[in-house]
Amino acid sequence: MKRLLLFLLLLASTSGLRAQSTTILSGTVRDAAGQALPGVNVFLRGTFDGISTDTLGAFRFETQQGGGATLVLSLLGYQAQELPLTLSGQPVKLALKMKGTPHALGSVVVTAGAFEASDEKRSAALNTRDVQTTAGALADVAGALNTLPGTTKVGEEGMLFVRGGAANETKVYMDGLPVLNFYNGSVPAVPARGRFSPTLFRGTVFSTGGYSALYGQALSGILLLNSTDLSPETQTGLSLSNLFVGASRTKRWEQTSLDVSADYTNLTPYTGLMPQNVEWVRAPRSGSSSIKLSHRTGQAGMLKVYGTWSTQRLTIRQPSPEPTGQQTVALATGNGYLNTTFRSPLRRGWSLQTGVALSRDNKDVQPDTLRLRTLEQALVGRVVLTNDSAGARWNLKLGVEGVGQQVTQQYQPNFTEASTRYETSFTEKRAAGFVESDFQLSDRLAGRAGARVEYSALLGRANAAPRVALAYQTTENSSVSGAYGRFYQTPDNSLLLVQPNLRFELATHSVLTYQYNHDGKLLQAEGYYKTYDHLTRYNGHDPYNPATYNNGGSGYARGLDVLWRDRKTVKNLEYWVSYGFLDTRRQYRTDPVSAVPTFAARHNVSVVGKYWVPKLNTLFGATASYGSPRRYYDLNQQGYNQGVLPTYQDLSLNASHLTRLFGQFTIIHVSASNLLGRQNIYGYRYASTPDASGQFNRVAVTPTAPRMLFVGVFISINKKTPGNVNERPE
C-alpha cells in the first residue's frame, strides 16, 4: 500500500511539473436559505475538468486551462448557472448560491415520507431516530415501518407485508446493492428481526409501490437502506440491558473512520423471570460482530466497506394439536455479509456509484425428528452512471446489476447421524440492465421514465419492465402524482429447489397520490391498484412433486393509504396517524380457489406519538396499533380461508432518558410492548387427521409472551455531543 501511495504521489508531482499553469478552483455551493447543496456538478464548459460537491456542499478541482473560461453549476431541481472566470494560475475560491426551479419537484429524501415522481419523495421514509424511538418497534427497522400505511402487521412473522403482498415480495437494498437475506432466521410463530442495526443507517426509504427502474426482483415494495458515510467523532460505546450486552469503538480521522462492534444476546434469564406462552428448552441466544471502514477519496468520492457475522441458537416447545400435545423446534443459523461500495464524480457531469457484496446464510431447522438445512451463498455486483450535466430539466441514469447465487438444501426425515439425507440445489446467474431519466416538463410538471430488463439463466427467460411516473405541483405546498409500472420477480427459493423450470412472477402497479406538506405537517393519500399474473402454484398434498408446479396463479390488490404527520402544532410533540384500506384476493401456492390471503387485513391503523420533556431530559413514546380480522383456513367448516380471527390490537410505550454516568453521555431506555397483555391470535394449527367425531383438533397461534419488557443502558465514552436518540422533535 505504501508503494502504491508513493507511486500516485510521484505521478501527481510529475504531472504538476509538466503543467505550464495549473489553477485550483474551490469553494462551496448553497441554496437560497444558506443550506449546503451536495451533488452539484461543477465543471468548466468544454473541458473534462470538474467535480461534484460533497455532503457539505464543498468542491475543489484543478485545471490547466488558462484565460477566459465558463464555470457551470447544475443540479436537478435548481436553475443551472454559468459564471465567467479568468484563469491565471492563481487559486480561485468561490462562495456560490443556486436558486431552486419554481415549483421544482426534485428528488429529496424527507423524514416523514411522501409520494411523488421520484422514489425518495414518493415513498415513506424514516430516519435512525424514528426507528429507535418508535414504541413497540424495539429498534427494528421492519417494526418501525410496520406503523406506516400500506403495511399489515403480521405478528407471527415480524416482516414487511406490503399492500396484499407476501413478505418475500418486498426486497431490501443496502447502499444500492440487493440484500438477499435481510432477516435473521426464525421458526413458525416466532417473529424475525432485521439483521442490521438502525444506527448503521442515516435513513431509510420505503417504497410501497411503483418504485424506480433502478431496483427489481420485488412484486410489492422496496426498502432502501443508506448507510452513514464518515462517523462524526471518535468514541467508545458500552451497552447493557436485560437482553444483551455490547461494545463498540469508533475512530475518526480527517478523511477516514473505522467502526468495530460486538454484542451477545441471551434471553435465558429474561424468559425465566417473565411469563411466557411457550416453553423454551433453549432460550434464544445470539452473537454478532461487525466492522465498517469509510474513506473519503477527494472532495466528493467515498469508499465504504462493511462486514458482519452473526450466529443464533434456540429450541422452543410449542402447543400442538396432535396427540402428543406439543412440538419441539430447534434452530441454528450462521450468517456472514460483506458489502463494499464506491461513489465518485467523473467528468463532464457524470458520476459513478458501484459496489459488490458477498453473503453466506446457513440455516438449520429441526422440528421434532426432522432436519432441514439450507445453505445459500451469493455474490452481487452493481454499476450505476448518472449524468446531471443537462441542468435542472433532466438527468440520465444507466446501470447494470449481476447476481450469482447457489442454494443447497438437505432434508433428513428421521434425523440421526446415520439417517438418509436427501439433497436438492440450484445455481442462479441473473443479470439486469436499466435506464432512467428524471425530467421537468414545466415549472409545475415533473416526471420519471425508465425501463429495466433482466435475464435469469436458471429460468432461461428474460423480461422487460417499463415504468413511468408524473407529478404536478397544484399549489406551493401540494401536489398530485401518478405512477405505472411492471415488476418481475423469480419464484421463491423454496419453490425453485423443487421445480426450477418456472417463469418470472409479475405484478402491475397503478398509483395515484395527493400530498400536502407545509410547516411541519404532512398529509398524503394514495390510491392503488395492483394485479398479479404468473404466480407459482403447486399441489399442497404432494409438495415435492415438481410435476404439480405451474405459473397459473393470479390475483389483485387495491386500496387506499393515508398518512398524517404533525411536528409543529404542539411544542415538543410529534406524531403520525396512518390508515390503510386493503381489498385483495389471489390464487397461488396451494390455494384451490381465489381467496383473501391469510396475511392480509382489510383495515390497518397506527397512531405513533413522541413527546420531549426538556426539564426531565426525556423522550416519551407511545404506539397504538389496530388490524381488522384476518382470514384463516378452518378445516372444520366448508369453504377455503373462510375463518375469521379476532382483531389485532397493541399498545406499546417507551421512554429514553439522557443523563451522564461517570461523566459520559448515557441513555437509559425503557420500553414495554403490548403493555395491556392482549392475547392476539395469529391463526390456528390443525391436526393432520380428524378425531372420532370427524373434527380436526386445533390450537391457537399466539405471541411467545404476553408482553415484552426492555431496559437498557447505553454509555458513549468520550462523546462530545449527546446524539440523535433523544433530541426533541424538530
Coordinates of N, CA and C in Angstrom, one line a residue, residues 43 103 190 218 235 293 596 710:
F43 N -18.3 22.3 -13.2 CA -17.3 21.9 -14.2 C -17.1 23.1 -15.2
H103 N -41.4 25.8 -8.2 CA -42.2 24.6 -8.0 C -41.5 23.3 -8.4
V190 N -42.6 -17.4 15.7 CA -41.5 -16.6 16.3 C -41.1 -15.5 15.3
A218 N -38.9 -7.5 -7.0 CA -39.8 -7.3 -5.9 C -41.2 -6.9 -6.5
Q235 N -15.2 7.7 19.6 CA -15.8 7.4 20.8 C -15.9 5.9 21.1
L293 N -15.5 0.4 7.5 CA -14.5 1.4 7.2 C -15.0 2.3 6.1
V596 N -59.0 -14.5 0.0 CA -58.2 -13.5 0.7 C -57.0 -14.1 1.4
F710 N -38.2 -4.2 28.1 CA -36.8 -4.0 27.8 C -36.3 -2.8 28.6

